[in-house]
Amino acid sequence: MSVLVGRLIKIVRSAVVAAVSLLIVGAIVAPSQAAMDPNCSLNNTTPTDDNTRVYITSYVSCQTYMGYTAVEVRGKIQEKVGPVWTSRTSDKTRYSAGTTYLSVDSSFVCNGHGTDWWRGYNYGKTSDGGSTSKSGRSAQLTC
Amino acid sequence: MLGALRTGRQGPVHRNSIHVYLATFILVVVTGLTLAGCSDSDEVEPLDGEVTLVEYHRALERARTCVEEAGFTPTGIQPEANGVLWTFGISDLTDDETEKAGEISDACIDKYAYEAEKGYFLANVPTGTERDELMSNVIECLESVGVSNVSPTDTREEITTKIVDTLPEYGPGLMCLEQGLALFPEVLYPSDE
């Protein structure tokens, strides 16, 4: 009986060693993923229109200069065509050496598109090199 | 194999092989149980009545997990400037990954969070004096960035026209309008949807 218990202990020990090894290997092999610094957030305004063009603003907003700051923001406008989001503008980009608020405006002629869903798609980067991408809230607009 | 274990006749090399097999077996069982636990949490939570902030956040967390399980790294959920809705992004994407990540994120949010988000937003649309107060705040904000003559009865299109006609860089004006998103719920959730 004691022999069986001893072997079971060895088996469990082997399982633990294998699990720890897998975790270590996973940590080494996994690519480094870095989000924008938590001091900052990426957003865009909900699309709005003046019956001619659709407008959005993409922005990175940081709480303080004490942490990492915003160095890049990109934004583009997408329209839902059938089930697919289609980019209607290319990325507009703005850079900074480091600031707490960095924004870029985008617009697109929606006149003639009737009633459609629109949204912004954004990218932001902070001074630590971390980046985040995000699709904005979609809005149904009639142009 | 268990018979061999009971007899105790195998040599050291054989014993080690058995240990490896059993260790692998335990790992597989543990992993299977863990994944089975995950699949339980994948279920879309049924919503009954008014959606609370806790239920809304729980739904968003499920959508985040869905994005994570697809191999991407979602950020934490953060409040939007409209003061009602919350959102999350995806970290450190290459240009090649952007489109796929966007599709995954859309699908996960549609599946796990759309109904909760809609319910929570519509439950927080202000009426009466609360609506008047929110509209006043938006007008005050617009005036502070240089957009005047906005009336409380203006439509979203009319306010937008005044913003883009006044501000060459209209971002600050759109930010003010964003704070009043709940004034125009039909933009996000049209009644015929």
Coordinates of C-alpha atoms in Angstrom, one line a residue:
Chain A
M1 CA 0.0 0.0 0.0
S2 CA 2.8 2.4 1.0
V3 CA 4.6 1.6 -2.3
L4 CA 1.4 2.5 -4.2
V5 CA 1.1 5.8 -2.3
G6 CA 4.7 6.6 -2.9
R7 CA 4.3 6.0 -6.6
L8 CA 1.2 8.1 -6.7
I9 CA 3.1 10.9 -5.0
K10 CA 5.8 10.6 -7.7
I11 CA 3.2 10.7 -10.4
V12 CA 1.5 13.8 -9.0
R13 CA 5.0 15.4 -8.6
S14 CA 5.8 14.6 -12.3
A15 CA 2.5 16.2 -13.3
V16 CA 3.3 19.3 -11.3
V17 CA 6.8 19.5 -12.9
A18 CA 5.3 19.0 -16.4
A19 CA 2.7 21.7 -15.8
V20 CA 5.2 24.2 -14.5
S21 CA 7.5 23.4 -17.5
L22 CA 4.6 24.0 -19.9
L23 CA 3.9 27.3 -18.2
I24 CA 7.5 28.4 -18.4
V25 CA 7.8 27.3 -22.1
G26 CA 4.5 29.1 -22.8
A27 CA 5.8 32.3 -21.2
I28 CA 8.9 32.2 -23.3
V29 CA 7.3 31.3 -26.6
A30 CA 4.3 33.6 -26.3
P31 CA 4.8 36.9 -28.2
S32 CA 5.0 40.0 -26.0
Q33 CA 1.7 41.8 -26.0
A34 CA 1.7 45.3 -24.7
A35 CA -1.4 47.4 -24.3
M36 CA -1.4 51.2 -24.2
D37 CA -0.4 52.4 -20.7
P38 CA -3.3 52.2 -18.3
N39 CA -2.8 56.0 -17.7
C40 CA -4.3 56.5 -21.1
S41 CA -7.4 55.4 -23.0
L42 CA -8.4 55.3 -26.7
N43 CA -11.8 56.3 -28.0
N44 CA -13.7 57.9 -30.8
T45 CA -16.8 59.9 -30.8
T46 CA -20.0 58.3 -32.1
P47 CA -20.4 59.2 -35.8
T48 CA -22.6 62.2 -36.5
D49 CA -23.6 64.0 -39.7
D50 CA -24.8 67.3 -41.1
N51 CA -26.8 65.6 -43.9
T52 CA -23.7 65.9 -46.2
R53 CA -20.7 64.4 -44.4
V54 CA -20.2 62.0 -41.5
Y55 CA -17.7 63.1 -38.8
I56 CA -15.7 61.4 -36.1
T57 CA -12.9 62.3 -33.8
S58 CA -10.4 59.7 -32.6
Y59 CA -8.5 60.5 -29.4
V60 CA -6.1 59.2 -26.8
S61 CA -6.7 60.7 -23.5
C62 CA -4.3 60.3 -20.6
Q63 CA -5.0 61.2 -17.0
T64 CA -1.7 62.8 -16.0
Y65 CA 1.7 63.7 -17.3
M66 CA 3.1 61.6 -14.4
G67 CA 2.5 58.3 -16.3
Y68 CA 3.3 57.5 -19.9
T69 CA 1.6 59.9 -22.5
A70 CA 0.0 59.7 -25.9
V71 CA 2.4 59.7 -28.9
E72 CA 0.2 58.6 -31.8
V73 CA -3.5 58.4 -32.8
R74 CA -5.0 57.1 -36.0
G75 CA -8.6 57.1 -37.1
K76 CA -10.7 56.1 -40.1
I77 CA -14.4 55.9 -41.0
Q78 CA -16.1 52.7 -41.8
E79 CA -19.6 52.0 -43.4
K80 CA -21.5 48.8 -43.0
V81 CA -22.2 47.4 -46.4
G82 CA -24.4 44.3 -46.0
P83 CA -22.8 42.5 -43.1
V84 CA -19.2 43.8 -43.8
W85 CA -17.6 46.9 -42.4
T86 CA -15.9 48.7 -45.2
S87 CA -13.3 51.5 -44.7
R88 CA -14.4 54.7 -46.4
T89 CA -11.3 56.7 -45.5
S90 CA -7.7 55.8 -45.0
D91 CA -6.1 56.3 -41.6
K92 CA -5.5 59.9 -40.6
T93 CA -2.6 60.0 -38.2
R94 CA -1.3 62.5 -35.7
Y95 CA 1.9 62.2 -33.7
S96 CA 3.2 63.9 -30.6
A97 CA 6.4 63.9 -28.5
G98 CA 4.1 63.1 -25.5
T99 CA 0.8 64.7 -24.4
T100 CA -2.2 64.0 -22.3
Y101 CA -4.7 64.5 -25.1
L102 CA -4.1 63.7 -28.8
S103 CA -6.9 63.7 -31.3
V104 CA -7.5 63.5 -35.1
D105 CA -10.7 64.4 -37.0
S106 CA -12.0 62.3 -39.9
S107 CA -14.9 63.0 -42.3
F108 CA -16.5 61.4 -45.3
V109 CA -19.2 62.4 -47.8
C110 CA -22.2 60.3 -46.9
N111 CA -24.7 62.3 -49.1
G112 CA -26.4 59.8 -51.4
H113 CA -25.7 56.8 -49.1
G114 CA -29.2 56.8 -47.7
T115 CA -29.6 55.3 -44.2
D116 CA -26.5 53.3 -43.2
W117 CA -24.5 52.3 -40.2
W118 CA -21.2 54.1 -39.7
R119 CA -18.4 53.9 -37.1
G120 CA -14.8 54.9 -36.5
Y121 CA -11.9 52.6 -36.2
N122 CA -9.0 53.8 -34.1
Y123 CA -5.4 53.0 -33.1
G124 CA -3.5 54.7 -30.3
K125 CA 0.0 54.4 -29.0
T126 CA 1.6 55.6 -25.7
S127 CA 5.2 56.6 -25.0
D128 CA 6.0 53.2 -23.5
G129 CA 5.4 51.7 -26.9
G130 CA 2.2 50.0 -26.1
S131 CA -0.7 50.2 -28.5
T132 CA -4.4 49.5 -28.7
S133 CA -6.9 49.2 -31.6
K134 CA -10.6 49.6 -31.2
S135 CA -13.7 49.9 -33.3
G136 CA -16.0 52.7 -32.2
R137 CA -19.7 52.7 -31.4
S138 CA -21.7 52.4 -34.6
A139 CA -24.5 54.8 -35.4
Q140 CA -27.3 54.7 -38.0
L141 CA -27.3 57.9 -39.9
T142 CA -29.5 59.2 -42.8
C143 CA -27.6 61.4 -45.2
Chain B
M1 CA -0.6 -0.6 -17.2
L2 CA -2.4 -0.6 -13.9
G3 CA -1.7 -4.3 -13.6
A4 CA 2.0 -3.6 -14.0
L5 CA 1.8 -0.9 -11.4
R6 CA 0.3 -3.3 -8.9
T7 CA 2.8 -6.1 -9.5
G8 CA 5.8 -3.8 -9.1
R9 CA 7.9 -5.8 -11.5
Q10 CA 8.9 -3.2 -14.0
G11 CA 12.4 -1.6 -14.1
P12 CA 13.3 2.0 -13.5
V13 CA 13.0 3.1 -17.1
H14 CA 9.6 1.5 -17.5
R15 CA 8.5 3.1 -14.2
N16 CA 9.5 6.5 -15.5
S17 CA 7.5 5.9 -18.7
I18 CA 4.4 5.1 -16.6
H19 CA 5.0 8.2 -14.6
V20 CA 5.1 10.3 -17.8
Y21 CA 2.0 8.6 -19.2
L22 CA 0.1 9.2 -16.0
A23 CA 1.3 12.7 -15.6
T24 CA 0.2 13.5 -19.1
F25 CA -3.2 11.8 -18.4
I26 CA -3.6 14.0 -15.2
L27 CA -2.8 17.1 -17.2
V28 CA -5.3 16.2 -19.9
V29 CA -8.0 15.5 -17.4
V30 CA -7.3 18.8 -15.5
T31 CA -7.2 20.8 -18.8
G32 CA -10.4 19.2 -19.9
L33 CA -12.1 20.0 -16.7
T34 CA -10.9 23.6 -16.9
L35 CA -12.1 24.0 -20.5
A36 CA -15.4 22.4 -19.5
G37 CA -15.7 25.1 -16.8
C38 CA -15.0 27.8 -19.4
S39 CA -17.6 26.6 -21.7
D40 CA -20.2 27.0 -19.0
S41 CA -19.3 30.7 -18.7
D42 CA -19.6 31.1 -22.4
E43 CA -23.3 30.8 -22.3
V44 CA -25.2 34.0 -23.0
E45 CA -26.8 35.1 -19.7
P46 CA -30.6 35.5 -20.1
L47 CA -31.7 39.0 -19.2
D48 CA -34.9 39.6 -17.4
G49 CA -36.3 43.1 -17.0
E50 CA -34.1 46.2 -16.6
V51 CA -30.4 45.6 -17.2
T52 CA -28.2 46.6 -14.3
L53 CA -24.6 47.9 -14.6
V54 CA -23.4 44.6 -13.0
E55 CA -25.2 42.5 -15.7
Y56 CA -23.9 44.8 -18.4
H57 CA -20.3 44.5 -17.2
R58 CA -20.6 40.8 -16.8
A59 CA -21.8 40.6 -20.5
L60 CA -18.8 42.7 -21.6
E61 CA -16.4 40.5 -19.6
R62 CA -17.8 37.5 -21.5
A63 CA -17.2 39.3 -24.8
R64 CA -13.6 40.1 -23.7
T65 CA -13.1 36.4 -22.8
C66 CA -14.4 35.5 -26.2
V67 CA -11.8 37.8 -27.9
E68 CA -9.1 36.4 -25.6
E69 CA -10.0 32.8 -26.5
A70 CA -9.7 33.7 -30.2
G71 CA -6.0 34.5 -29.5
F72 CA -6.1 38.3 -29.1
T73 CA -5.3 40.4 -26.0
P74 CA -8.3 42.6 -25.0
T75 CA -7.7 45.6 -22.8
G76 CA -9.7 46.2 -19.6
I77 CA -13.2 47.7 -20.0
Q78 CA -13.3 51.4 -19.8
P79 CA -16.0 54.1 -19.7
E80 CA -16.8 56.0 -22.8
A81 CA -17.2 59.8 -22.9
N82 CA -21.0 59.5 -23.1
G83 CA -21.1 58.6 -19.5
V84 CA -23.3 55.5 -20.0
L85 CA -21.6 52.9 -22.1
W86 CA -18.3 51.0 -21.6
T87 CA -15.9 49.5 -24.1
F88 CA -12.7 47.6 -24.5
G89 CA -10.0 47.5 -27.2
I90 CA -7.4 45.0 -28.4
S91 CA -3.7 45.4 -27.7
D92 CA -0.6 45.4 -29.8
L93 CA -2.1 44.3 -33.2
T94 CA 0.0 44.2 -36.3
D95 CA -1.5 45.7 -39.5
D96 CA -2.2 42.2 -40.8
E97 CA -4.1 41.2 -37.7
T98 CA -6.4 44.3 -37.6
E99 CA -9.1 43.1 -39.8
K100 CA -9.4 39.7 -38.3
A101 CA -9.3 41.1 -34.8
G102 CA -12.1 43.6 -35.7
E103 CA -14.3 40.8 -37.0
I104 CA -13.7 38.7 -33.9
S105 CA -14.4 41.6 -31.6
D106 CA -17.6 42.5 -33.5
A107 CA -18.8 38.8 -33.4
C108 CA -18.0 38.5 -29.6
I109 CA -19.8 41.7 -28.7
D110 CA -22.8 40.8 -30.8
K111 CA -23.1 37.4 -29.3
Y112 CA -22.4 38.2 -25.6
A113 CA -22.9 41.9 -25.0
Y114 CA -25.2 43.5 -27.5
E115 CA -28.5 42.8 -25.8
A116 CA -27.2 43.8 -22.4
E117 CA -25.6 47.0 -23.7
K118 CA -28.8 47.9 -25.5
G119 CA -30.9 47.2 -22.4
Y120 CA -28.6 49.1 -20.1
F121 CA -28.4 52.1 -22.5
L122 CA -32.1 52.4 -23.1
A123 CA -32.7 52.1 -19.3
N124 CA -30.5 55.2 -18.9
V125 CA -32.0 57.5 -21.5
P126 CA -32.9 60.6 -19.5
T127 CA -36.4 62.1 -19.6
G128 CA -38.1 65.2 -18.3
T129 CA -35.8 67.5 -16.2
E130 CA -32.9 65.0 -16.4
R131 CA -33.0 65.4 -20.2
D132 CA -33.2 69.2 -19.9
E133 CA -30.2 69.2 -17.6
L134 CA -28.1 67.0 -19.9
M135 CA -29.0 69.2 -22.9
S136 CA -28.0 72.3 -20.8
N137 CA -24.6 70.6 -20.0
V138 CA -24.0 69.9 -23.7
I139 CA -24.9 73.5 -24.7
E140 CA -22.6 74.9 -22.0
C141 CA -19.8 72.6 -23.1
L142 CA -20.3 73.7 -26.7
E143 CA -20.2 77.4 -25.7
S144 CA -17.0 76.8 -23.8
V145 CA -15.3 75.6 -27.0
G146 CA -16.7 78.4 -29.1
V147 CA -20.0 77.0 -30.6
S148 CA -22.9 79.3 -29.7
N149 CA -26.6 79.6 -30.7
V150 CA -27.3 75.9 -30.0
S151 CA -31.0 75.5 -29.0
P152 CA -32.3 72.8 -26.7
T153 CA -34.7 71.8 -29.5
D154 CA -31.9 71.4 -32.1
T155 CA -31.6 68.0 -33.7
R156 CA -28.3 66.1 -33.7
E157 CA -27.8 67.1 -37.3
E158 CA -28.4 70.8 -36.6
I159 CA -25.9 70.7 -33.7
T160 CA -23.4 68.9 -35.9
T161 CA -23.8 71.6 -38.6
K162 CA -23.1 74.4 -36.1
I163 CA -20.0 72.6 -34.8
V164 CA -18.4 71.9 -38.2
D165 CA -19.3 75.4 -39.5
T166 CA -17.7 77.0 -36.4
L167 CA -14.7 74.9 -35.6
P168 CA -12.0 74.1 -38.2
E169 CA -10.9 71.3 -35.9
Y170 CA -14.2 70.1 -34.8
G171 CA -13.0 67.5 -32.2
P172 CA -13.8 69.5 -29.1
G173 CA -17.3 70.1 -30.4
L174 CA -17.9 66.5 -31.2
M175 CA -16.7 65.6 -27.7
C176 CA -19.3 67.9 -26.2
L177 CA -22.0 66.2 -28.4
E178 CA -20.7 62.8 -27.3
Q179 CA -21.5 63.7 -23.7
G180 CA -25.1 64.0 -24.8
L181 CA -25.3 60.7 -26.7
A182 CA -28.2 59.6 -24.5
L183 CA -30.2 62.5 -25.8
F184 CA -30.4 60.8 -29.2
P185 CA -30.9 57.1 -28.5
E186 CA -32.3 56.4 -31.9
V187 CA -28.9 56.9 -33.4
L188 CA -27.6 53.8 -31.7
Y189 CA -30.9 51.8 -31.5
P190 CA -33.3 52.8 -34.2
S191 CA -36.9 51.9 -33.3
D192 CA -37.3 49.8 -36.5
E193 CA -34.3 47.7 -35.7

